[in-house]
Amino acid sequence: MKTLQYERGAEAGAAGGLAFVRIVLDDLVDGLAEVRRDGAPVLEDPLVRDQLVRLAMEEKAIALGDKRAAIAPLTTDYPFSLPLSHKLRWTEYTRRMRQFAINAQGADGARYVGDEEALAGGFWQRAYLNSFSATIGGGTSQVQANIIAEHVLGLPK
C-alpha cells in the first residue's frame, strides 16, 4: 500500500504545470467581471450566480477538509484518507470550475491563446484543457475513487 500511496500523490505531492496552479473562485469572478452577454454583465445572470454559489460552497468544503486534515486525531485510522480524497475532490472541482469559466463566456469561450479577443489572453481555455492532466496524474479520478472506496471505506471490489 505504501507504493500505491506514493504513486497516487498522497505522499509525493503533485507535479507542476498550469493544471496545478491554484485558481480560486475569486479569480474566476474577477475574470468574468469583463464578460458581457447580450449587452449585460454575465455576473448579473441568475443562472451564472447560482453556479458561482455552488462552486463557492464546494471550494469552502474543500478548504474545511484541509483544516480537518491538520487535526491528527481525525486521521489515525487511515492517515492518507484525507490526502487521497482531497486530490479527488480538488482536481474534479478545478476542472468543473474552469469548464464553467469557458461556458460563462458564451461563444467567446471558443477563443484560445493568441486570439486578441480571448478573455485574459485565453488563460481560462488553457487552464481548462490542462486541468485534465490533474485528474489523470497520480491516478485517474476513477482509480482514485476506487482506492478510497476499497482501502478507506472498506467496500468490496
PDB file of N, CA and C in Angstrom, residues 59-126:
ATOM      1  N   GLU A  59     -15.823  24.904  -2.887  1.00  0.00           N
ATOM      2  CA  GLU A  59     -14.477  25.370  -2.548  1.00  0.00           C
ATOM      3  C   GLU A  59     -14.313  25.494  -1.034  1.00  0.00           C
ATOM      4  N   LYS A  60     -15.334  25.980  -0.361  1.00  0.00           N
ATOM      5  CA  LYS A  60     -15.286  26.111   1.105  1.00  0.00           C
ATOM      6  C   LYS A  60     -15.221  24.732   1.760  1.00  0.00           C
ATOM      7  N   ALA A  61     -15.975  23.779   1.252  1.00  0.00           N
ATOM      8  CA  ALA A  61     -15.949  22.420   1.800  1.00  0.00           C
ATOM      9  C   ALA A  61     -14.558  21.806   1.662  1.00  0.00           C
ATOM     10  N   ILE A  62     -13.911  22.050   0.543  1.00  0.00           N
ATOM     11  CA  ILE A  62     -12.552  21.538   0.338  1.00  0.00           C
ATOM     12  C   ILE A  62     -11.598  22.194   1.329  1.00  0.00           C
ATOM     13  N   ALA A  63     -11.738  23.495   1.530  1.00  0.00           N
ATOM     14  CA  ALA A  63     -10.879  24.208   2.485  1.00  0.00           C
ATOM     15  C   ALA A  63     -11.086  23.684   3.904  1.00  0.00           C
ATOM     16  N   LEU A  64     -12.325  23.397   4.266  1.00  0.00           N
ATOM     17  CA  LEU A  64     -12.594  22.846   5.596  1.00  0.00           C
ATOM     18  C   LEU A  64     -12.011  21.441   5.733  1.00  0.00           C
ATOM     19  N   GLY A  65     -12.045  20.675   4.658  1.00  0.00           N
ATOM     20  CA  GLY A  65     -11.417  19.352   4.671  1.00  0.00           C
ATOM     21  C   GLY A  65      -9.921  19.444   4.887  1.00  0.00           C
ATOM     22  N   ASP A  66      -9.302  20.463   4.304  1.00  0.00           N
ATOM     23  CA  ASP A  66      -7.865  20.691   4.516  1.00  0.00           C
ATOM     24  C   ASP A  66      -7.577  20.991   5.984  1.00  0.00           C
ATOM     25  N   LYS A  67      -8.430  21.796   6.599  1.00  0.00           N
ATOM     26  CA  LYS A  67      -8.243  22.117   8.019  1.00  0.00           C
ATOM     27  C   LYS A  67      -8.425  20.865   8.874  1.00  0.00           C
ATOM     28  N   ARG A  68      -9.373  20.034   8.498  1.00  0.00           N
ATOM     29  CA  ARG A  68      -9.603  18.785   9.233  1.00  0.00           C
ATOM     30  C   ARG A  68      -8.388  17.875   9.148  1.00  0.00           C
ATOM     31  N   ALA A  69      -7.737  17.864   8.006  1.00  0.00           N
ATOM     32  CA  ALA A  69      -6.559  17.011   7.813  1.00  0.00           C
ATOM     33  C   ALA A  69      -5.419  17.403   8.744  1.00  0.00           C
ATOM     34  N   ALA A  70      -5.420  18.638   9.199  1.00  0.00           N
ATOM     35  CA  ALA A  70      -4.355  19.112  10.088  1.00  0.00           C
ATOM     36  C   ALA A  70      -4.560  18.666  11.536  1.00  0.00           C
ATOM     37  N   ILE A  71      -5.710  18.075  11.836  1.00  0.00           N
ATOM     38  CA  ILE A  71      -6.002  17.617  13.197  1.00  0.00           C
ATOM     39  C   ILE A  71      -5.679  16.128  13.277  1.00  0.00           C
ATOM     40  N   ALA A  72      -4.556  15.805  13.880  1.00  0.00           N
ATOM     41  CA  ALA A  72      -4.033  14.433  13.901  1.00  0.00           C
ATOM     42  C   ALA A  72      -5.034  13.386  14.397  1.00  0.00           C
ATOM     43  N   PRO A  73      -5.783  13.600  15.480  1.00  0.00           N
ATOM     44  CA  PRO A  73      -6.701  12.542  15.943  1.00  0.00           C
ATOM     45  C   PRO A  73      -7.771  12.153  14.925  1.00  0.00           C
ATOM     46  N   LEU A  74      -8.038  13.020  13.971  1.00  0.00           N
ATOM     47  CA  LEU A  74      -9.056  12.717  12.962  1.00  0.00           C
ATOM     48  C   LEU A  74      -8.514  11.896  11.803  1.00  0.00           C
ATOM     49  N   THR A  75      -7.216  11.638  11.816  1.00  0.00           N
ATOM     50  CA  THR A  75      -6.610  10.910  10.693  1.00  0.00           C
ATOM     51  C   THR A  75      -5.888   9.644  11.137  1.00  0.00           C
ATOM     52  N   THR A  76      -6.212   9.109  12.316  1.00  0.00           N
ATOM     53  CA  THR A  76      -5.450   7.968  12.836  1.00  0.00           C
ATOM     54  C   THR A  76      -5.802   6.645  12.174  1.00  0.00           C
ATOM     55  N   ASP A  77      -7.050   6.422  11.796  1.00  0.00           N
ATOM     56  CA  ASP A  77      -7.437   5.135  11.221  1.00  0.00           C
ATOM     57  C   ASP A  77      -6.723   4.859   9.905  1.00  0.00           C
ATOM     58  N   TYR A  78      -6.744   5.804   9.038  1.00  0.00           N
ATOM     59  CA  TYR A  78      -6.079   5.665   7.744  1.00  0.00           C
ATOM     60  C   TYR A  78      -5.498   7.027   7.408  1.00  0.00           C
ATOM     61  N   PRO A  79      -4.221   7.241   7.723  1.00  0.00           N
ATOM     62  CA  PRO A  79      -3.641   8.580   7.647  1.00  0.00           C
ATOM     63  C   PRO A  79      -3.700   9.248   6.277  1.00  0.00           C
ATOM     64  N   PHE A  80      -3.760   8.478   5.206  1.00  0.00           N
ATOM     65  CA  PHE A  80      -3.745   9.095   3.881  1.00  0.00           C
ATOM     66  C   PHE A  80      -5.135   9.214   3.271  1.00  0.00           C
ATOM     67  N   SER A  81      -6.168   8.938   4.061  1.00  0.00           N
ATOM     68  CA  SER A  81      -7.523   9.039   3.519  1.00  0.00           C
ATOM     69  C   SER A  81      -7.858  10.471   3.112  1.00  0.00           C
ATOM     70  N   LEU A  82      -7.458  11.428   3.923  1.00  0.00           N
ATOM     71  CA  LEU A  82      -7.766  12.821   3.587  1.00  0.00           C
ATOM     72  C   LEU A  82      -6.974  13.323   2.386  1.00  0.00           C
ATOM     73  N   PRO A  83      -5.662  13.064   2.302  1.00  0.00           N
ATOM     74  CA  PRO A  83      -4.963  13.494   1.079  1.00  0.00           C
ATOM     75  C   PRO A  83      -5.501  12.817  -0.181  1.00  0.00           C
ATOM     76  N   LEU A  84      -5.859  11.539  -0.072  1.00  0.00           N
ATOM     77  CA  LEU A  84      -6.405  10.846  -1.239  1.00  0.00           C
ATOM     78  C   LEU A  84      -7.736  11.469  -1.661  1.00  0.00           C
ATOM     79  N   SER A  85      -8.602  11.710  -0.690  1.00  0.00           N
ATOM     80  CA  SER A  85      -9.898  12.292  -1.045  1.00  0.00           C
ATOM     81  C   SER A  85      -9.743  13.748  -1.478  1.00  0.00           C
ATOM     82  N   HIS A  86      -8.774  14.455  -0.891  1.00  0.00           N
ATOM     83  CA  HIS A  86      -8.542  15.845  -1.295  1.00  0.00           C
ATOM     84  C   HIS A  86      -8.130  15.916  -2.762  1.00  0.00           C
ATOM     85  N   LYS A  87      -7.245  15.034  -3.164  1.00  0.00           N
ATOM     86  CA  LYS A  87      -6.786  15.030  -4.564  1.00  0.00           C
ATOM     87  C   LYS A  87      -7.982  14.843  -5.494  1.00  0.00           C
ATOM     88  N   LEU A  88      -8.837  13.915  -5.149  1.00  0.00           N
ATOM     89  CA  LEU A  88     -10.010  13.646  -5.978  1.00  0.00           C
ATOM     90  C   LEU A  88     -10.954  14.851  -5.993  1.00  0.00           C
ATOM     91  N   ARG A  89     -11.277  15.363  -4.830  1.00  0.00           N
ATOM     92  CA  ARG A  89     -12.215  16.487  -4.754  1.00  0.00           C
ATOM     93  C   ARG A  89     -11.658  17.735  -5.418  1.00  0.00           C
ATOM     94  N   TRP A  90     -10.370  18.059  -5.157  1.00  0.00           N
ATOM     95  CA  TRP A  90      -9.801  19.301  -5.686  1.00  0.00           C
ATOM     96  C   TRP A  90      -9.652  19.253  -7.203  1.00  0.00           C
ATOM     97  N   THR A  91      -9.149  18.159  -7.740  1.00  0.00           N
ATOM     98  CA  THR A  91      -8.940  18.109  -9.190  1.00  0.00           C
ATOM     99  C   THR A  91     -10.264  18.129  -9.946  1.00  0.00           C
ATOM    100  N   GLU A  92     -11.259  17.436  -9.425  1.00  0.00           N
ATOM    101  CA  GLU A  92     -12.564  17.460 -10.089  1.00  0.00           C
ATOM    102  C   GLU A  92     -13.215  18.834  -9.961  1.00  0.00           C
ATOM    103  N   TYR A  93     -13.051  19.464  -8.817  1.00  0.00           N
ATOM    104  CA  TYR A  93     -13.586  20.817  -8.624  1.00  0.00           C
ATOM    105  C   TYR A  93     -12.930  21.801  -9.595  1.00  0.00           C
ATOM    106  N   THR A  94     -11.609  21.765  -9.683  1.00  0.00           N
ATOM    107  CA  THR A  94     -10.932  22.729 -10.556  1.00  0.00           C
ATOM    108  C   THR A  94     -11.311  22.515 -12.016  1.00  0.00           C
ATOM    109  N   ARG A  95     -11.493  21.271 -12.408  1.00  0.00           N
ATOM    110  CA  ARG A  95     -11.912  21.004 -13.783  1.00  0.00           C
ATOM    111  C   ARG A  95     -13.295  21.593 -14.037  1.00  0.00           C
ATOM    112  N   ARG A  96     -14.225  21.364 -13.118  1.00  0.00           N
ATOM    113  CA  ARG A  96     -15.586  21.906 -13.287  1.00  0.00           C
ATOM    114  C   ARG A  96     -15.593  23.437 -13.257  1.00  0.00           C
ATOM    115  N   MET A  97     -14.801  24.021 -12.364  1.00  0.00           N
ATOM    116  CA  MET A  97     -14.760  25.480 -12.253  1.00  0.00           C
ATOM    117  C   MET A  97     -14.207  26.101 -13.529  1.00  0.00           C
ATOM    118  N   ARG A  98     -13.161  25.515 -14.055  1.00  0.00           N
ATOM    119  CA  ARG A  98     -12.550  26.042 -15.275  1.00  0.00           C
ATOM    120  C   ARG A  98     -13.459  25.830 -16.483  1.00  0.00           C
ATOM    121  N   GLN A  99     -14.175  24.722 -16.499  1.00  0.00           N
ATOM    122  CA  GLN A  99     -15.140  24.492 -17.571  1.00  0.00           C
ATOM    123  C   GLN A  99     -16.258  25.534 -17.497  1.00  0.00           C
ATOM    124  N   PHE A 100     -16.703  25.830 -16.296  1.00  0.00           N
ATOM    125  CA  PHE A 100     -17.724  26.862 -16.122  1.00  0.00           C
ATOM    126  C   PHE A 100     -17.224  28.214 -16.619  1.00  0.00           C
ATOM    127  N   ALA A 101     -15.953  28.515 -16.378  1.00  0.00           N
ATOM    128  CA  ALA A 101     -15.374  29.783 -16.839  1.00  0.00           C
ATOM    129  C   ALA A 101     -15.495  29.911 -18.352  1.00  0.00           C
ATOM    130  N   ILE A 102     -15.292  28.827 -19.053  1.00  0.00           N
ATOM    131  CA  ILE A 102     -15.408  28.845 -20.516  1.00  0.00           C
ATOM    132  C   ILE A 102     -16.870  28.958 -20.929  1.00  0.00           C
ATOM    133  N   ASN A 103     -17.735  28.161 -20.306  1.00  0.00           N
ATOM    134  CA  ASN A 103     -19.157  28.195 -20.649  1.00  0.00           C
ATOM    135  C   ASN A 103     -19.764  29.571 -20.401  1.00  0.00           C
ATOM    136  N   ALA A 104     -19.355  30.227 -19.324  1.00  0.00           N
ATOM    137  CA  ALA A 104     -19.903  31.542 -18.992  1.00  0.00           C
ATOM    138  C   ALA A 104     -19.506  32.598 -20.019  1.00  0.00           C
ATOM    139  N   GLN A 105     -18.452  32.348 -20.775  1.00  0.00           N
ATOM    140  CA  GLN A 105     -18.016  33.295 -21.804  1.00  0.00           C
ATOM    141  C   GLN A 105     -18.874  33.210 -23.059  1.00  0.00           C
ATOM    142  N   GLY A 106     -19.739  32.225 -23.124  1.00  0.00           N
ATOM    143  CA  GLY A 106     -20.566  32.052 -24.311  1.00  0.00           C
ATOM    144  C   GLY A 106     -19.710  31.670 -25.506  1.00  0.00           C
ATOM    145  N   ALA A 107     -20.023  32.232 -26.667  1.00  0.00           N
ATOM    146  CA  ALA A 107     -19.277  31.907 -27.888  1.00  0.00           C
ATOM    147  C   ALA A 107     -17.808  32.290 -27.776  1.00  0.00           C
ATOM    148  N   ASP A 108     -17.496  33.302 -26.979  1.00  0.00           N
ATOM    149  CA  ASP A 108     -16.098  33.704 -26.809  1.00  0.00           C
ATOM    150  C   ASP A 108     -15.279  32.649 -26.069  1.00  0.00           C
ATOM    151  N   GLY A 109     -15.943  31.702 -25.450  1.00  0.00           N
ATOM    152  CA  GLY A 109     -15.235  30.613 -24.786  1.00  0.00           C
ATOM    153  C   GLY A 109     -14.469  29.739 -25.761  1.00  0.00           C
ATOM    154  N   ALA A 110     -14.800  29.850 -27.048  1.00  0.00           N
ATOM    155  CA  ALA A 110     -14.090  29.075 -28.067  1.00  0.00           C
ATOM    156  C   ALA A 110     -12.768  29.721 -28.464  1.00  0.00           C
ATOM    157  N   ARG A 111     -12.543  30.943 -28.037  1.00  0.00           N
ATOM    158  CA  ARG A 111     -11.272  31.623 -28.355  1.00  0.00           C
ATOM    159  C   ARG A 111     -10.164  30.992 -27.533  1.00  0.00           C
ATOM    160  N   TYR A 112      -8.924  31.111 -28.030  1.00  0.00           N
ATOM    161  CA  TYR A 112      -7.816  30.443 -27.348  1.00  0.00           C
ATOM    162  C   TYR A 112      -6.608  31.367 -27.281  1.00  0.00           C
ATOM    163  N   VAL A 113      -5.553  30.866 -26.701  1.00  0.00           N
ATOM    164  CA  VAL A 113      -4.302  31.613 -26.565  1.00  0.00           C
ATOM    165  C   VAL A 113      -3.890  32.145 -27.932  1.00  0.00           C
ATOM    166  N   GLY A 114      -3.522  33.407 -27.977  1.00  0.00           N
ATOM    167  CA  GLY A 114      -3.117  34.026 -29.234  1.00  0.00           C
ATOM    168  C   GLY A 114      -4.224  34.840 -29.870  1.00  0.00           C
ATOM    169  N   ASP A 115      -5.465  34.584 -29.496  1.00  0.00           N
ATOM    170  CA  ASP A 115      -6.587  35.361 -30.011  1.00  0.00           C
ATOM    171  C   ASP A 115      -6.687  36.636 -29.181  1.00  0.00           C
ATOM    172  N   GLU A 116      -6.588  37.772 -29.845  1.00  0.00           N
ATOM    173  CA  GLU A 116      -6.588  39.057 -29.141  1.00  0.00           C
ATOM    174  C   GLU A 116      -7.879  39.306 -28.367  1.00  0.00           C
ATOM    175  N   GLU A 117      -8.967  38.677 -28.781  1.00  0.00           N
ATOM    176  CA  GLU A 117     -10.249  38.900 -28.115  1.00  0.00           C
ATOM    177  C   GLU A 117     -10.552  37.870 -27.035  1.00  0.00           C
ATOM    178  N   ALA A 118      -9.647  36.936 -26.814  1.00  0.00           N
ATOM    179  CA  ALA A 118      -9.861  35.921 -25.778  1.00  0.00           C
ATOM    180  C   ALA A 118      -9.738  36.551 -24.397  1.00  0.00           C
ATOM    181  N   LEU A 119     -10.638  36.186 -23.503  1.00  0.00           N
ATOM    182  CA  LEU A 119     -10.603  36.686 -22.135  1.00  0.00           C
ATOM    183  C   LEU A 119      -9.295  36.280 -21.472  1.00  0.00           C
ATOM    184  N   ALA A 120      -8.604  37.246 -20.912  1.00  0.00           N
ATOM    185  CA  ALA A 120      -7.320  37.016 -20.216  1.00  0.00           C
ATOM    186  C   ALA A 120      -6.321  36.292 -21.119  1.00  0.00           C
ATOM    187  N   GLY A 121      -6.388  36.598 -22.418  1.00  0.00           N
ATOM    188  CA  GLY A 121      -5.434  36.004 -23.349  1.00  0.00           C
ATOM    189  C   GLY A 121      -5.592  34.507 -23.532  1.00  0.00           C
ATOM    190  N   GLY A 122      -6.778  33.983 -23.244  1.00  0.00           N
ATOM    191  CA  GLY A 122      -7.018  32.547 -23.389  1.00  0.00           C
ATOM    192  C   GLY A 122      -6.606  31.742 -22.163  1.00  0.00           C
ATOM    193  N   PHE A 123      -6.350  32.439 -21.057  1.00  0.00           N
ATOM    194  CA  PHE A 123      -5.916  31.770 -19.829  1.00  0.00           C
ATOM    195  C   PHE A 123      -6.888  30.679 -19.392  1.00  0.00           C
ATOM    196  N   TRP A 124      -8.185  30.994 -19.385  1.00  0.00           N
ATOM    197  CA  TRP A 124      -9.177  30.040 -18.885  1.00  0.00           C
ATOM    198  C   TRP A 124      -9.297  28.820 -19.786  1.00  0.00           C
ATOM    199  N   GLN A 125      -9.175  29.030 -21.091  1.00  0.00           N
ATOM    200  CA  GLN A 125      -9.243  27.897 -22.004  1.00  0.00           C
ATOM    201  C   GLN A 125      -8.057  26.961 -21.773  1.00  0.00           C
ATOM    202  N   ARG A 126      -6.890  27.568 -21.650  1.00  0.00           N
ATOM    203  CA  ARG A 126      -5.696  26.750 -21.429  1.00  0.00           C
ATOM    204  C   ARG A 126      -5.756  26.063 -20.061  1.00  0.00           C
TER     205      ARG A 126
END
